[in-house]
PDB file of C-alpha atoms in Angstrom:
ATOM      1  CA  UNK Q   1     -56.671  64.688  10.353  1.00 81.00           C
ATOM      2  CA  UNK Q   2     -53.190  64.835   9.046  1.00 89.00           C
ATOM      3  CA  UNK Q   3     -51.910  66.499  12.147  1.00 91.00           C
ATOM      4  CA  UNK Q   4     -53.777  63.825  14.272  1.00 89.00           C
ATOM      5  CA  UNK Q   5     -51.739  61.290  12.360  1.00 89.00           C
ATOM      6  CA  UNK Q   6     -48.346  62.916  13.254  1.00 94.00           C
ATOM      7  CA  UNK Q   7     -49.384  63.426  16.412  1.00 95.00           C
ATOM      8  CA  UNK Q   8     -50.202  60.011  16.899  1.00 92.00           C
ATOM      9  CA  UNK Q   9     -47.283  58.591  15.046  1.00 93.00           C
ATOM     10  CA  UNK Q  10     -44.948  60.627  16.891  1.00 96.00           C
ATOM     11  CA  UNK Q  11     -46.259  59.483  20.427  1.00 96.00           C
ATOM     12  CA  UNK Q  12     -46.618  56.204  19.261  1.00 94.00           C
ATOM     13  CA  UNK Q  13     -42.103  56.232  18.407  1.00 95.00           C
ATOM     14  CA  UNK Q  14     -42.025  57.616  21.960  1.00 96.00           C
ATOM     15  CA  UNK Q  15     -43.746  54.791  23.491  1.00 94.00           C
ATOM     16  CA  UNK Q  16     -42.262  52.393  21.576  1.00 94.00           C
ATOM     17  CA  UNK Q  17     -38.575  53.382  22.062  1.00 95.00           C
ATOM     18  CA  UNK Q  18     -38.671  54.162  25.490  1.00 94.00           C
ATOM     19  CA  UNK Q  19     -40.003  50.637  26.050  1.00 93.00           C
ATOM     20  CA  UNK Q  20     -37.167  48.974  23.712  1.00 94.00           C
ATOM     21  CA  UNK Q  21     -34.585  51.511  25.290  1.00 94.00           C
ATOM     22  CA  UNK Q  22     -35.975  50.289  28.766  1.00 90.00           C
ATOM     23  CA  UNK Q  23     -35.787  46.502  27.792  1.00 90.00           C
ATOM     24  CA  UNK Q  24     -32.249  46.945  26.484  1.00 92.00           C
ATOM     25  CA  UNK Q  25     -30.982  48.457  29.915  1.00 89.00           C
ATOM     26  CA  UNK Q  26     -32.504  45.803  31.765  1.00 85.00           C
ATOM     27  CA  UNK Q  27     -31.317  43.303  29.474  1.00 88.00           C
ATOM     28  CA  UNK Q  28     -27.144  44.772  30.160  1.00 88.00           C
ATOM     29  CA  UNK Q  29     -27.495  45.156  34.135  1.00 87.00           C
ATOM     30  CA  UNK Q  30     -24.481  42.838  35.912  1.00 89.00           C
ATOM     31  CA  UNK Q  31     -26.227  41.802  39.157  1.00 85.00           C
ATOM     32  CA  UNK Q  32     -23.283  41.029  40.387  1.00 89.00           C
ATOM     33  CA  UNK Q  33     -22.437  44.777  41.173  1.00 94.00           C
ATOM     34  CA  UNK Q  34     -24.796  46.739  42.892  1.00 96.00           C
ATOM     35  CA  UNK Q  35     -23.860  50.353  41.947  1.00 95.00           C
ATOM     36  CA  UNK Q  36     -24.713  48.890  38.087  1.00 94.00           C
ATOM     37  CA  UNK Q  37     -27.830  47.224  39.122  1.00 95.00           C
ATOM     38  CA  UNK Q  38     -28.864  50.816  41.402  1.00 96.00           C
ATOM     39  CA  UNK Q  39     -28.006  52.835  38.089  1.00 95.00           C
ATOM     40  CA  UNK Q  40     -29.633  50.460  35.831  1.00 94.00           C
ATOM     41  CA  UNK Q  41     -33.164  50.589  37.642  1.00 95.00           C
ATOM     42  CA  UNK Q  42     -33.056  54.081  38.064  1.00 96.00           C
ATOM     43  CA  UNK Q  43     -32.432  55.048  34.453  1.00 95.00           C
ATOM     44  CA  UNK Q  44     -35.273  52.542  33.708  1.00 94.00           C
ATOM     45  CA  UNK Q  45     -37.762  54.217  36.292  1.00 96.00           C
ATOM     46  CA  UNK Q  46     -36.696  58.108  34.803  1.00 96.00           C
ATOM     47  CA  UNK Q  47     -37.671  56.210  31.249  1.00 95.00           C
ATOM     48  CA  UNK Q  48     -40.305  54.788  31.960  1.00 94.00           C
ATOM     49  CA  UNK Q  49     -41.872  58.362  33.823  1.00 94.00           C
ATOM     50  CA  UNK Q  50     -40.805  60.427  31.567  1.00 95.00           C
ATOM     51  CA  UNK Q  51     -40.706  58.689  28.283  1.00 95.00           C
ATOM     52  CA  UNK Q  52     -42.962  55.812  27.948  1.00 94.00           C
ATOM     53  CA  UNK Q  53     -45.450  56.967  30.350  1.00 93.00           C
ATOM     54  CA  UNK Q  54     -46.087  60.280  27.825  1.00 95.00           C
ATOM     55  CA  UNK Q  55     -45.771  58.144  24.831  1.00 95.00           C
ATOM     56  CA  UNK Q  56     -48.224  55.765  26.261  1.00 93.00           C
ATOM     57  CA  UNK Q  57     -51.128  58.460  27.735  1.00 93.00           C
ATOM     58  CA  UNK Q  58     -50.340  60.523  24.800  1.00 95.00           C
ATOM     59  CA  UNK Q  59     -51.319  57.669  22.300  1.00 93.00           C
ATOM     60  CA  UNK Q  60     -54.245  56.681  24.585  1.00 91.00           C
ATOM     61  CA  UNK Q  61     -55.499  60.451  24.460  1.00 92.00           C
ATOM     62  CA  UNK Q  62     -54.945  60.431  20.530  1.00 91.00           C
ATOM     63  CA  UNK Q  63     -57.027  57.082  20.026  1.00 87.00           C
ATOM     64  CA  UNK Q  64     -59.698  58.587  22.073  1.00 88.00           C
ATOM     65  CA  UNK Q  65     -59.811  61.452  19.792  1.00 89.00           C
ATOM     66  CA  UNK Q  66     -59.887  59.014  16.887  1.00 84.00           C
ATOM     67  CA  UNK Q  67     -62.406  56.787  18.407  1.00 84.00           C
ATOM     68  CA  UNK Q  68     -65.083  59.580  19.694  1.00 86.00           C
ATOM     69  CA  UNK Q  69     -64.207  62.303  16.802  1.00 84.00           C
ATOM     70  CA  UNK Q  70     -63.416  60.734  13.615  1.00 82.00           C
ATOM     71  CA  UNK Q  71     -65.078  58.536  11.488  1.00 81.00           C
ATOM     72  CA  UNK Q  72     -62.783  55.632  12.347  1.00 77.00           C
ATOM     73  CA  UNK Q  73     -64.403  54.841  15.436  1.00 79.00           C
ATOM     74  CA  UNK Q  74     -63.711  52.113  17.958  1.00 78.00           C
ATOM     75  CA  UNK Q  75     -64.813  49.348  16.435  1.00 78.00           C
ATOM     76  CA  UNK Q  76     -66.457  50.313  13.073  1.00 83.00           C
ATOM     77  CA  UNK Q  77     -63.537  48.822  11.869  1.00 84.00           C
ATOM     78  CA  UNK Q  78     -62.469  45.083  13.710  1.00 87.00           C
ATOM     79  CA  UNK Q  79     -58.846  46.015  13.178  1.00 88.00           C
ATOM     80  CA  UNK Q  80     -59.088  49.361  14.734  1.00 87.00           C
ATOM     81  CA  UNK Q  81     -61.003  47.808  17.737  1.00 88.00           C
ATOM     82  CA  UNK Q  82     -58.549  45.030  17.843  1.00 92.00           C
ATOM     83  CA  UNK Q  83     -55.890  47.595  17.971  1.00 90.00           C
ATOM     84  CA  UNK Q  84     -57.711  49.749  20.627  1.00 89.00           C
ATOM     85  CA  UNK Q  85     -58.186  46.651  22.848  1.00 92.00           C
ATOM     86  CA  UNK Q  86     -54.736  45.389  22.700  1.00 95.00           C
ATOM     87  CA  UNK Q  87     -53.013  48.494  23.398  1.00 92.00           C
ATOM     88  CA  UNK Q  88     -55.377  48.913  26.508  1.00 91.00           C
ATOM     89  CA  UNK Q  89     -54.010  45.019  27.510  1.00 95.00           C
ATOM     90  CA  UNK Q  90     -50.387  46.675  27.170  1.00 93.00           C
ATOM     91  CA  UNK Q  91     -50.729  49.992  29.335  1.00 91.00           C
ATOM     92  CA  UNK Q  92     -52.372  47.804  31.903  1.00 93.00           C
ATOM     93  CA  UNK Q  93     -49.672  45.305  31.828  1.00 95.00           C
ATOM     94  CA  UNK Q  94     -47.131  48.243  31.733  1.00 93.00           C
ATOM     95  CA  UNK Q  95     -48.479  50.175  35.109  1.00 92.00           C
ATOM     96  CA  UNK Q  96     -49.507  46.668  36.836  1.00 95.00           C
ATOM     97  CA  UNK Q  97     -46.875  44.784  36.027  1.00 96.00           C
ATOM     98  CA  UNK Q  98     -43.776  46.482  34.977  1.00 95.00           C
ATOM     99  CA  UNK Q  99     -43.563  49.909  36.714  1.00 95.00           C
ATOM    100  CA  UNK Q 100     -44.852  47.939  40.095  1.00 97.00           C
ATOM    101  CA  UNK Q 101     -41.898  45.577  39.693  1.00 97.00           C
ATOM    102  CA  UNK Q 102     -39.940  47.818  38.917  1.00 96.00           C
ATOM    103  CA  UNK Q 103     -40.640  50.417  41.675  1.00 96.00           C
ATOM    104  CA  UNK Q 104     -40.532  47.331  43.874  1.00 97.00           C
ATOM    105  CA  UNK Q 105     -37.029  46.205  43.075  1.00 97.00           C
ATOM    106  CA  UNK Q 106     -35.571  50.272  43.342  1.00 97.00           C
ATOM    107  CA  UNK Q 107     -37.265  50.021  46.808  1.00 98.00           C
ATOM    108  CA  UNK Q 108     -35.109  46.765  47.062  1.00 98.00           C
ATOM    109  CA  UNK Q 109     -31.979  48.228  46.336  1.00 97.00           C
ATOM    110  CA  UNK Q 110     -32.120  51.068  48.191  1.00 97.00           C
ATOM    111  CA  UNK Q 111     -33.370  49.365  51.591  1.00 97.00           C
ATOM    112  CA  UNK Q 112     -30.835  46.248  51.224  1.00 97.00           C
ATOM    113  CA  UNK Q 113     -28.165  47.457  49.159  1.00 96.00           C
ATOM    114  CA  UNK Q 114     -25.708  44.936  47.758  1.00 96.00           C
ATOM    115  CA  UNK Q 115     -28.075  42.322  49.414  1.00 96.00           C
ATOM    116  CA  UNK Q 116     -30.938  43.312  46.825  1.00 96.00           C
ATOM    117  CA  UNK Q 117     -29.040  41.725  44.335  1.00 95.00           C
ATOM    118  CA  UNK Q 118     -28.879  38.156  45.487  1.00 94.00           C
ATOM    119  CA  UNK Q 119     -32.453  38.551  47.024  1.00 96.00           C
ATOM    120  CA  UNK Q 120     -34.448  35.952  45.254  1.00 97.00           C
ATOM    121  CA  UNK Q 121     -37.661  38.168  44.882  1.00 97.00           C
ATOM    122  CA  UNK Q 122     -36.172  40.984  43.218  1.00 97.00           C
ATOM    123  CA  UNK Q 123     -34.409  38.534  40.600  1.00 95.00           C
ATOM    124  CA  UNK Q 124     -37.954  36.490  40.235  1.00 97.00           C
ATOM    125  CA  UNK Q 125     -39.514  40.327  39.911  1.00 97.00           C
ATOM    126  CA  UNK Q 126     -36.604  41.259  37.238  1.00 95.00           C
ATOM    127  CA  UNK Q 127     -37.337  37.903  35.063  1.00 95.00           C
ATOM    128  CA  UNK Q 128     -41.431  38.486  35.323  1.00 96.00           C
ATOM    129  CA  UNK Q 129     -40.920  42.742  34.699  1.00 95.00           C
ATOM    130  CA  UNK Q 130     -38.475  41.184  31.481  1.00 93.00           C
ATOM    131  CA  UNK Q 131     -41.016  38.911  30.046  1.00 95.00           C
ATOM    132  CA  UNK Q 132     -43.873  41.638  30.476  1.00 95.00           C
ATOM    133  CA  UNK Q 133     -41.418  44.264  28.673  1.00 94.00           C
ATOM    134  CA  UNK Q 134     -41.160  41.546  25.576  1.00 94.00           C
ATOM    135  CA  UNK Q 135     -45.355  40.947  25.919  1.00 96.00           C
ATOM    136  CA  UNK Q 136     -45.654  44.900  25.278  1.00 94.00           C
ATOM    137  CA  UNK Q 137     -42.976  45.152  22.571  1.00 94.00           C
ATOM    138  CA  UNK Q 138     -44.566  42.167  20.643  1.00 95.00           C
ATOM    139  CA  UNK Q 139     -47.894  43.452  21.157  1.00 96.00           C
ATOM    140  CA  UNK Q 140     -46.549  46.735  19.712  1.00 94.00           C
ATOM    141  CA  UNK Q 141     -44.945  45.145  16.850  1.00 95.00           C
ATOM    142  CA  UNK Q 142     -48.390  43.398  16.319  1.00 96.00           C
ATOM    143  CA  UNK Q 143     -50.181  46.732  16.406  1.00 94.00           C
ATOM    144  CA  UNK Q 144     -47.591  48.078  13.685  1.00 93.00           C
ATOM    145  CA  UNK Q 145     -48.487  45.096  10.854  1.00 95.00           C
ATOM    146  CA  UNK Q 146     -52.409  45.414  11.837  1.00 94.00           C
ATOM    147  CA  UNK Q 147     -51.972  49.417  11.399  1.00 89.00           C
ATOM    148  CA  UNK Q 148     -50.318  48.755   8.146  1.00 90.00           C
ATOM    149  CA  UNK Q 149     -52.275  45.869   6.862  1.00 92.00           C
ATOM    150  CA  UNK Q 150     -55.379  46.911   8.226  1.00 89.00           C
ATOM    151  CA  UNK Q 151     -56.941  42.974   8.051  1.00 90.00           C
ATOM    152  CA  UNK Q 152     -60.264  41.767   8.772  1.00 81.00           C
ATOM    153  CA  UNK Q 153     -62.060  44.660   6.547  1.00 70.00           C
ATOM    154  CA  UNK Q 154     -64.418  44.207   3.679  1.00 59.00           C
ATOM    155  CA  UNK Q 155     -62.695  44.575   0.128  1.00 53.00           C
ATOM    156  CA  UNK Q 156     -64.845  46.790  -2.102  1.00 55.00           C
ATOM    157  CA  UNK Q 157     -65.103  43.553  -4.559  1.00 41.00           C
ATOM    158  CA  UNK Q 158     -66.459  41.905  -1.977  1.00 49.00           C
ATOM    159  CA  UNK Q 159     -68.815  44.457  -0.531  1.00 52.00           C
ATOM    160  CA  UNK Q 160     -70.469  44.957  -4.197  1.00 54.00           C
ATOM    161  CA  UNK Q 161     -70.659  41.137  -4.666  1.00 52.00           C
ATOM    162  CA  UNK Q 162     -72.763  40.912  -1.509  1.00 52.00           C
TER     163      UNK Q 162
END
């Protein structure tokens, strides 16, 4: 169990800081230069397939283990099935949302070039793909207190009242 939790810390700081890495570079792109924006999106796509994408299936993979061969469960606990469904809400809004805009606007820039940049799609894409990064690093943050905290469980004082 012990290695589990490494394990599953470890891929969880993966995840986690290749998404704020990713949401920092996109935050510091100057659209008004092309070979910036072009460099920015493709560090973010090698980050995003190489980092957050193991971080993310490698958590996923870890809280199956948890759920199907550990006493934790998926939802013997509410906070651990809270925590389960959430992070499935933020790996769907990661590959739906922000990898397909993201993919999107590389395919942008390398079709139209310089003309990408002004292109009101890809900068409508680049403000929806920023708010979805901030959804998943909130979420995330979220995740950390519940983790900690573990809420919504029965106290031992109040179990033997009962």
């Amino acid at each position: 169990m012990k290695w589990l939790k490494i394990i599953h810390v470890f891929l969880v700081v993966v995840f986690f800081g290749g998404i704020l890495s990713s949401i920092v570079l996109n935050l510091h792109i100057d659209f008004t230069k092309y070979d910036e924006s072009y460099l920015g999106y493709n560090n973010m796509i090698i980050l995003s397939d190489y980092i957050v994408r193991l971080g993310a299936v490698g958590t996923l993979l870890i809280g199956f283990v948890y759920g199907f061969f550990t006493n934790w469960g998926f939802f013997k606990h509410r906070w651990v099935g809270v925590k389960f469904v959430l992070y499935i809400i933020q790996t769907i809004v990661g590959i739906f949302i922000v990898d397909e805009l993201m993919v999107r606007n590389m395919e942008m820039l390398e079709e139209q070039r310089e003309m990408a940049i002004s292109n009101p799609t890809f900068i409508q894409n680049h403000k929806v793909m920023q708010s979805a990064v901030f959804f998943q690093i909130t979420v995330t943050i979220f995740i950390f207190v519940i983790s900690y905290l573990k809420p919504w469980r029965k106290k031992k004082v109040q179990a033997k009242q009962s």
